[in-house]
PDB file of C-alpha atoms in Angstrom:
ATOM      1  CA  MET A 143       0.155   0.098   0.075  1.00  0.00           C
ATOM      2  CA  THR A 144       2.610   2.262   0.978  1.00  0.00           C
ATOM      3  CA  GLU A 145       4.403   1.376  -2.529  1.00  0.00           C
ATOM      4  CA  ASN A 146       1.181   2.532  -4.268  1.00  0.00           C
ATOM      5  CA  LEU A 147       0.907   5.714  -2.588  1.00  0.00           C
ATOM      6  CA  GLY A 148       4.274   6.615  -3.416  1.00  0.00           C
ATOM      7  CA  VAL A 149       3.852   5.970  -7.002  1.00  0.00           C
ATOM      8  CA  LEU A 150       0.378   8.207  -6.895  1.00  0.00           C
ATOM      9  CA  GLY A 151       2.662  10.852  -5.182  1.00  0.00           C
ATOM     10  CA  GLU A 152       5.292  10.527  -8.037  1.00  0.00           C
ATOM     11  CA  LYS A 153       2.506  10.865 -10.779  1.00  0.00           C
ATOM     12  CA  SER A 154       0.643  13.691  -8.779  1.00  0.00           C
ATOM     13  CA  ALA A 155       3.977  15.616  -8.577  1.00  0.00           C
ATOM     14  CA  ARG A 156       4.639  15.585 -12.234  1.00  0.00           C
ATOM     15  CA  ARG A 157       4.994  18.953 -13.874  1.00  0.00           C
ATOM     16  CA  SER A 158       3.426  20.031 -16.902  1.00  0.00           C
ATOM     17  CA  GLY A 159       3.787  23.260 -19.141  1.00  0.00           C
ATOM     18  CA  VAL A 160       7.108  25.128 -19.401  1.00  0.00           C
ATOM     19  CA  GLU A 161       9.632  25.974 -16.566  1.00  0.00           C
ATOM     20  CA  ARG A 162      12.109  28.671 -16.783  1.00  0.00           C
ATOM     21  CA  VAL A 163      15.448  27.032 -15.483  1.00  0.00           C
ATOM     22  CA  VAL A 164      18.048  29.493 -16.107  1.00  0.00           C
ATOM     23  CA  ASN A 165      18.926  33.023 -17.504  1.00  0.00           C
ATOM     24  CA  ALA A 166      22.594  33.397 -18.764  1.00  0.00           C
ATOM     25  CA  PRO A 167      24.156  36.504 -20.615  1.00  0.00           C
ATOM     26  CA  LEU A 168      25.113  35.530 -24.124  1.00  0.00           C
ATOM     27  CA  PRO A 169      27.323  37.799 -25.939  1.00  0.00           C
ATOM     28  CA  THR A 170      27.252  37.032 -29.742  1.00  0.00           C
ATOM     29  CA  VAL A 171      28.229  38.591 -33.066  1.00  0.00           C
ATOM     30  CA  TYR A 172      24.846  40.539 -33.229  1.00  0.00           C
ATOM     31  CA  GLY A 173      24.904  41.932 -29.687  1.00  0.00           C
ATOM     32  CA  GLN A 174      24.529  41.000 -25.999  1.00  0.00           C
ATOM     33  CA  PHE A 175      21.705  38.810 -25.571  1.00  0.00           C
ATOM     34  CA  GLN A 176      20.076  37.195 -22.646  1.00  0.00           C
ATOM     35  CA  ALA A 177      19.391  33.282 -23.070  1.00  0.00           C
ATOM     36  CA  ILE A 178      16.618  32.159 -21.023  1.00  0.00           C
ATOM     37  CA  GLY A 179      16.452  28.370 -20.789  1.00  0.00           C
ATOM     38  CA  TYR A 180      13.002  26.623 -20.423  1.00  0.00           C
ATOM     39  CA  LEU A 181      12.011  22.913 -19.904  1.00  0.00           C
ATOM     40  CA  ASP A 182       8.991  21.849 -21.558  1.00  0.00           C
ATOM     41  CA  HIS A 183       7.681  19.155 -19.207  1.00  0.00           C
ATOM     42  CA  ASP A 184       5.024  18.119 -21.560  1.00  0.00           C
ATOM     43  CA  ARG A 185       7.312  17.180 -24.498  1.00  0.00           C
ATOM     44  CA  GLY A 186      10.656  16.639 -22.537  1.00  0.00           C
ATOM     45  CA  GLU A 187      12.309  19.350 -25.063  1.00  0.00           C
ATOM     46  CA  GLU A 188      14.827  22.029 -23.605  1.00  0.00           C
ATOM     47  CA  GLN A 189      14.077  25.447 -25.181  1.00  0.00           C
ATOM     48  CA  VAL A 190      15.656  28.775 -25.227  1.00  0.00           C
ATOM     49  CA  ALA A 191      14.475  32.358 -25.704  1.00  0.00           C
ATOM     50  CA  LEU A 192      17.169  34.799 -26.644  1.00  0.00           C
ATOM     51  CA  VAL A 193      16.127  38.263 -25.412  1.00  0.00           C
ATOM     52  CA  TYR A 194      17.730  41.487 -26.286  1.00  0.00           C
ATOM     53  CA  GLY A 195      17.247  44.841 -24.146  1.00  0.00           C
ATOM     54  CA  GLU A 196      13.994  45.759 -22.171  1.00  0.00           C
ATOM     55  CA  ILE A 197      11.479  43.879 -24.308  1.00  0.00           C
ATOM     56  CA  GLY A 198       8.259  45.400 -22.453  1.00  0.00           C
ATOM     57  CA  THR A 199       4.759  43.671 -22.663  1.00  0.00           C
ATOM     58  CA  ASP A 200       3.309  45.060 -26.177  1.00  0.00           C
ATOM     59  CA  ASN A 201       4.513  45.100 -29.685  1.00  0.00           C
ATOM     60  CA  VAL A 202       7.431  43.020 -28.993  1.00  0.00           C
ATOM     61  CA  LEU A 203       9.502  42.564 -32.197  1.00  0.00           C
ATOM     62  CA  THR A 204       9.618  38.587 -31.918  1.00  0.00           C
ATOM     63  CA  ARG A 205      10.884  35.632 -34.158  1.00  0.00           C
ATOM     64  CA  LEU A 206       9.748  32.229 -33.673  1.00  0.00           C
ATOM     65  CA  HIS A 207      12.559  30.056 -35.277  1.00  0.00           C
ATOM     66  CA  SER A 208      12.174  26.311 -35.836  1.00  0.00           C
ATOM     67  CA  GLU A 209      15.220  24.446 -35.170  1.00  0.00           C
ATOM     68  CA  CYS A 210      17.081  23.530 -38.516  1.00  0.00           C
ATOM     69  CA  LEU A 211      20.324  22.120 -37.812  1.00  0.00           C
ATOM     70  CA  THR A 212      21.391  21.951 -41.728  1.00  0.00           C
ATOM     71  CA  GLY A 213      20.421  25.341 -42.332  1.00  0.00           C
ATOM     72  CA  ASP A 214      21.253  27.176 -38.784  1.00  0.00           C
ATOM     73  CA  ALA A 215      24.642  25.303 -38.175  1.00  0.00           C
ATOM     74  CA  PHE A 216      25.637  23.964 -41.544  1.00  0.00           C
ATOM     75  CA  GLY A 217      24.685  26.929 -43.753  1.00  0.00           C
ATOM     76  CA  SER A 218      22.555  24.613 -45.955  1.00  0.00           C
ATOM     77  CA  ARG A 219      21.369  26.468 -49.050  1.00  0.00           C
ATOM     78  CA  HIS A 220      18.653  23.868 -49.584  1.00  0.00           C
ATOM     79  CA  CYS A 221      16.282  26.383 -47.213  1.00  0.00           C
ATOM     80  CA  GLU A 222      16.567  29.936 -45.839  1.00  0.00           C
ATOM     81  CA  CYS A 223      16.395  29.025 -42.248  1.00  0.00           C
ATOM     82  CA  GLY A 224      20.061  29.933 -41.337  1.00  0.00           C
ATOM     83  CA  ASP A 225      19.530  33.304 -42.952  1.00  0.00           C
ATOM     84  CA  GLN A 226      16.293  33.940 -41.229  1.00  0.00           C
ATOM     85  CA  LEU A 227      17.777  33.478 -38.011  1.00  0.00           C
ATOM     86  CA  ALA A 228      20.685  35.516 -38.628  1.00  0.00           C
ATOM     87  CA  SER A 229      18.419  38.329 -39.895  1.00  0.00           C
ATOM     88  CA  ALA A 230      15.891  38.165 -37.054  1.00  0.00           C
ATOM     89  CA  LEU A 231      18.891  38.309 -34.702  1.00  0.00           C
ATOM     90  CA  ARG A 232      20.104  41.428 -36.398  1.00  0.00           C
ATOM     91  CA  ALA A 233      16.707  42.980 -36.607  1.00  0.00           C
ATOM     92  CA  VAL A 234      15.980  42.768 -32.661  1.00  0.00           C
ATOM     93  CA  ALA A 235      19.467  44.069 -31.921  1.00  0.00           C
ATOM     94  CA  ALA A 236      18.975  46.943 -34.632  1.00  0.00           C
ATOM     95  CA  GLU A 237      15.410  47.612 -32.849  1.00  0.00           C
ATOM     96  CA  GLY A 238      16.923  47.624 -29.265  1.00  0.00           C
ATOM     97  CA  SER A 239      14.890  45.092 -28.006  1.00  0.00           C
ATOM     98  CA  GLY A 240      13.078  41.910 -28.904  1.00  0.00           C
ATOM     99  CA  VAL A 241      12.783  38.147 -28.736  1.00  0.00           C
ATOM    100  CA  VAL A 242      14.029  35.183 -30.670  1.00  0.00           C
ATOM    101  CA  VAL A 243      12.428  32.000 -29.458  1.00  0.00           C
ATOM    102  CA  TYR A 244      14.553  29.193 -30.559  1.00  0.00           C
ATOM    103  CA  LEU A 245      12.200  25.972 -30.892  1.00  0.00           C
ATOM    104  CA  ARG A 246      13.706  22.801 -30.569  1.00  0.00           C
ATOM    105  CA  GLY A 247      11.673  19.744 -31.628  1.00  0.00           C
ATOM    106  CA  HIS A 248      10.617  21.539 -34.862  1.00  0.00           C
ATOM    107  CA  GLU A 249      13.341  19.963 -37.110  1.00  0.00           C
ATOM    108  CA  GLY A 250      11.917  19.449 -40.480  1.00  0.00           C
ATOM    109  CA  ARG A 251       8.629  21.164 -39.580  1.00  0.00           C
ATOM    110  CA  GLY A 252       8.331  18.687 -36.870  1.00  0.00           C
ATOM    111  CA  ILE A 253       9.377  15.042 -38.167  1.00  0.00           C
ATOM    112  CA  GLY A 254      12.773  15.114 -36.972  1.00  0.00           C
ATOM    113  CA  LEU A 255      16.313  15.180 -38.444  1.00  0.00           C
ATOM    114  CA  LEU A 256      16.539  11.669 -40.093  1.00  0.00           C
ATOM    115  CA  ALA A 257      13.270  11.937 -41.474  1.00  0.00           C
ATOM    116  CA  LYS A 258      13.997  15.550 -42.962  1.00  0.00           C
ATOM    117  CA  LEU A 259      17.121  14.142 -44.392  1.00  0.00           C
ATOM    118  CA  ARG A 260      14.983  11.289 -45.842  1.00  0.00           C
ATOM    119  CA  ALA A 261      12.792  13.864 -47.200  1.00  0.00           C
ATOM    120  CA  MET A 262      15.593  15.847 -48.740  1.00  0.00           C
ATOM    121  CA  ALA A 263      16.762  12.688 -50.744  1.00  0.00           C
ATOM    122  CA  LEU A 264      13.386  12.586 -52.047  1.00  0.00           C
ATOM    123  CA  GLN A 265      13.460  16.147 -53.253  1.00  0.00           C
ATOM    124  CA  ALA A 266      16.666  15.516 -55.079  1.00  0.00           C
ATOM    125  CA  GLU A 267      14.927  12.962 -57.017  1.00  0.00           C
ATOM    126  CA  GLY A 268      12.369  15.468 -58.066  1.00  0.00           C
ATOM    127  CA  LEU A 269       9.520  15.480 -55.138  1.00  0.00           C
ATOM    128  CA  ASP A 270       8.755  18.856 -53.559  1.00  0.00           C
ATOM    129  CA  THR A 271       8.976  19.439 -49.984  1.00  0.00           C
ATOM    130  CA  VAL A 272       5.347  18.563 -49.325  1.00  0.00           C
ATOM    131  CA  GLU A 273       5.009  15.566 -51.542  1.00  0.00           C
ATOM    132  CA  ALA A 274       8.450  14.291 -49.822  1.00  0.00           C
ATOM    133  CA  ASN A 275       6.986  14.285 -46.488  1.00  0.00           C
ATOM    134  CA  LEU A 276       3.659  12.467 -47.627  1.00  0.00           C
ATOM    135  CA  ALA A 277       5.706   9.802 -49.647  1.00  0.00           C
ATOM    136  CA  LEU A 278       7.301   8.790 -46.207  1.00  0.00           C
ATOM    137  CA  GLY A 279       3.696   8.692 -44.590  1.00  0.00           C
ATOM    138  CA  LEU A 280       4.713  11.890 -42.423  1.00  0.00           C
ATOM    139  CA  PRO A 281       2.543  14.864 -41.855  1.00  0.00           C
ATOM    140  CA  VAL A 282       3.397  18.007 -44.035  1.00  0.00           C
ATOM    141  CA  ASP A 283       3.662  20.182 -40.841  1.00  0.00           C
ATOM    142  CA  ALA A 284       3.680  18.918 -37.491  1.00  0.00           C
ATOM    143  CA  ARG A 285       4.964  21.788 -35.383  1.00  0.00           C
ATOM    144  CA  ASP A 286       3.060  23.032 -32.499  1.00  0.00           C
ATOM    145  CA  TYR A 287       3.581  26.650 -31.187  1.00  0.00           C
ATOM    146  CA  GLY A 288       2.099  26.259 -27.716  1.00  0.00           C
ATOM    147  CA  VAL A 289       5.180  26.144 -25.981  1.00  0.00           C
ATOM    148  CA  ALA A 290       6.500  29.437 -27.836  1.00  0.00           C
ATOM    149  CA  ALA A 291       3.262  31.079 -26.595  1.00  0.00           C
ATOM    150  CA  ASP A 292       3.853  29.707 -23.213  1.00  0.00           C
ATOM    151  CA  ILE A 293       7.450  31.171 -23.072  1.00  0.00           C
ATOM    152  CA  LEU A 294       6.215  34.447 -24.388  1.00  0.00           C
ATOM    153  CA  HIS A 295       3.580  34.530 -21.496  1.00  0.00           C
ATOM    154  CA  ASP A 296       6.067  33.893 -19.030  1.00  0.00           C
ATOM    155  CA  LEU A 297       8.315  36.783 -20.386  1.00  0.00           C
ATOM    156  CA  GLY A 298       5.384  39.093 -19.830  1.00  0.00           C
ATOM    157  CA  VAL A 299       4.862  39.636 -23.552  1.00  0.00           C
ATOM    158  CA  ARG A 300       1.214  40.295 -24.545  1.00  0.00           C
ATOM    159  CA  SER A 301       1.435  41.342 -28.272  1.00  0.00           C
ATOM    160  CA  VAL A 302       4.118  40.940 -30.694  1.00  0.00           C
ATOM    161  CA  ARG A 303       5.416  42.280 -34.053  1.00  0.00           C
ATOM    162  CA  LEU A 304       6.043  38.737 -35.574  1.00  0.00           C
ATOM    163  CA  MET A 305       8.825  38.171 -38.033  1.00  0.00           C
ATOM    164  CA  SER A 306       7.530  35.583 -40.086  1.00  0.00           C
ATOM    165  CA  ASN A 307       6.173  34.654 -43.613  1.00  0.00           C
ATOM    166  CA  ASN A 308       4.147  32.076 -42.333  1.00  0.00           C
ATOM    167  CA  PRO A 309       0.322  32.752 -41.517  1.00  0.00           C
ATOM    168  CA  ARG A 310       0.100  29.552 -39.678  1.00  0.00           C
ATOM    169  CA  LYS A 311       2.340  30.977 -36.873  1.00  0.00           C
ATOM    170  CA  ARG A 312       0.388  33.972 -36.456  1.00  0.00           C
ATOM    171  CA  GLU A 313      -2.856  32.178 -36.223  1.00  0.00           C
ATOM    172  CA  ALA A 314      -1.369  29.838 -33.699  1.00  0.00           C
ATOM    173  CA  LEU A 315      -0.099  32.720 -31.487  1.00  0.00           C
ATOM    174  CA  VAL A 316      -3.462  34.142 -31.389  1.00  0.00           C
ATOM    175  CA  ARG A 317      -5.070  30.960 -30.814  1.00  0.00           C
ATOM    176  CA  HIS A 318      -2.682  30.582 -27.494  1.00  0.00           C
ATOM    177  CA  GLY A 319      -3.595  33.876 -26.388  1.00  0.00           C
ATOM    178  CA  VAL A 320      -0.730  36.101 -27.716  1.00  0.00           C
ATOM    179  CA  GLN A 321      -1.889  38.857 -30.050  1.00  0.00           C
ATOM    180  CA  VAL A 322      -0.138  39.721 -33.084  1.00  0.00           C
ATOM    181  CA  ALA A 323      -0.070  43.523 -33.775  1.00  0.00           C
ATOM    182  CA  GLU A 324       1.774  42.972 -37.043  1.00  0.00           C
ATOM    183  CA  GLN A 325       3.524  40.481 -39.224  1.00  0.00           C
ATOM    184  CA  VAL A 326       6.884  41.425 -40.122  1.00  0.00           C
ATOM    185  CA  PRO A 327       8.327  39.874 -43.621  1.00  0.00           C
ATOM    186  CA  LEU A 328      11.354  38.158 -43.278  1.00  0.00           C
ATOM    187  CA  LEU A 329      12.406  37.873 -47.095  1.00  0.00           C
ATOM    188  CA  ILE A 330      15.745  36.054 -47.895  1.00  0.00           C
ATOM    189  CA  GLU A 331      16.966  36.459 -51.502  1.00  0.00           C
ATOM    190  CA  PRO A 332      16.531  33.142 -53.095  1.00  0.00           C
ATOM    191  CA  CYS A 333      19.435  31.026 -54.697  1.00  0.00           C
ATOM    192  CA  GLU A 334      19.357  28.364 -57.461  1.00  0.00           C
ATOM    193  CA  SER A 335      19.391  25.750 -54.689  1.00  0.00           C
ATOM    194  CA  ASN A 336      16.328  26.746 -52.725  1.00  0.00           C
ATOM    195  CA  ILE A 337      14.150  28.665 -55.375  1.00  0.00           C
ATOM    196  CA  THR A 338      12.088  25.352 -55.919  1.00  0.00           C
ATOM    197  CA  TYR A 339      11.585  24.952 -52.196  1.00  0.00           C
ATOM    198  CA  LEU A 340      10.549  28.621 -51.645  1.00  0.00           C
ATOM    199  CA  ARG A 341       8.171  28.328 -54.361  1.00  0.00           C
ATOM    200  CA  THR A 342       6.362  25.238 -52.921  1.00  0.00           C
ATOM    201  CA  LYS A 343       6.136  27.100 -49.625  1.00  0.00           C
ATOM    202  CA  ARG A 344       4.415  29.835 -51.308  1.00  0.00           C
ATOM    203  CA  GLU A 345       2.119  27.725 -53.367  1.00  0.00           C
ATOM    204  CA  ARG A 346       1.283  24.826 -51.120  1.00  0.00           C
ATOM    205  CA  LEU A 347       2.121  26.200 -47.651  1.00  0.00           C
ATOM    206  CA  ASP A 348       0.665  29.616 -47.923  1.00  0.00           C
ATOM    207  CA  HIS A 349       3.903  31.397 -46.887  1.00  0.00           C
ATOM    208  CA  VAL A 350       3.842  35.125 -48.170  1.00  0.00           C
ATOM    209  CA  LEU A 351       6.658  35.467 -50.336  1.00  0.00           C
ATOM    210  CA  PRO A 352       6.089  38.271 -52.852  1.00  0.00           C
ATOM    211  CA  HIS A 353       9.813  38.877 -53.581  1.00  0.00           C
ATOM    212  CA  LEU A 354       9.928  35.371 -55.629  1.00  0.00           C
ATOM    213  CA  ASP A 355       7.789  37.245 -58.354  1.00  0.00           C
ATOM    214  CA  ALA A 356      10.923  38.924 -59.499  1.00  0.00           C
ATOM    215  CA  VAL A 357      12.811  35.802 -60.060  1.00  0.00           C
ATOM    216  CA  ALA A 358      12.589  34.141 -63.602  1.00  0.00           C
ATOM    217  CA  HIS A 359      10.693  30.948 -63.321  1.00  0.00           C
ATOM    218  CA  GLY A 360      13.179  28.785 -65.037  1.00  0.00           C
ATOM    219  CA  SER A 361      16.114  29.945 -63.007  1.00  0.00           C
TER     220      SER A 361
END
């Protein structure tokens, strides 16, 4: 009986939601940030928000950046993720305040690193990014932005100027109680390696990418 009570006690003590764990200064090439680390008890993920300056509560310049090892760390030209991350960090530093929430567990729009690499291999054979995920029996986009909203709530942010071309990010934040005062375009000049990928994001995933109109379709 005592053992059963112990198990019940352990279950009842199990946490949920996000917990702020640490706040550390992070000097970067873009400026001096505070790296605020969180533990997402529901998914077991470790998350981080990079905060620049005094952010306040309203109209905070914000980027929700989905983890992309190949783009963020390796400089992949298959996507524009690394350039978007750098642009967002530069933008909040230039603004004097802002937040970049780096969302781990979002690799490959939520399917994971190895599955993303398999999808990239299929794209090299001619499938687009949507077709590749579906061919693997995986969702086109499995990302959940609830943890990002929880982090913003913890930081005291009520409304954001969201740096994103993805309307679904805006919809997700509003659904989770964070108002979006403005959606700020984060447009990266395409290259030969990612133009097809970017066009697919615009045509099949509803990303707002008007700058692609200036690129000849055959390039």
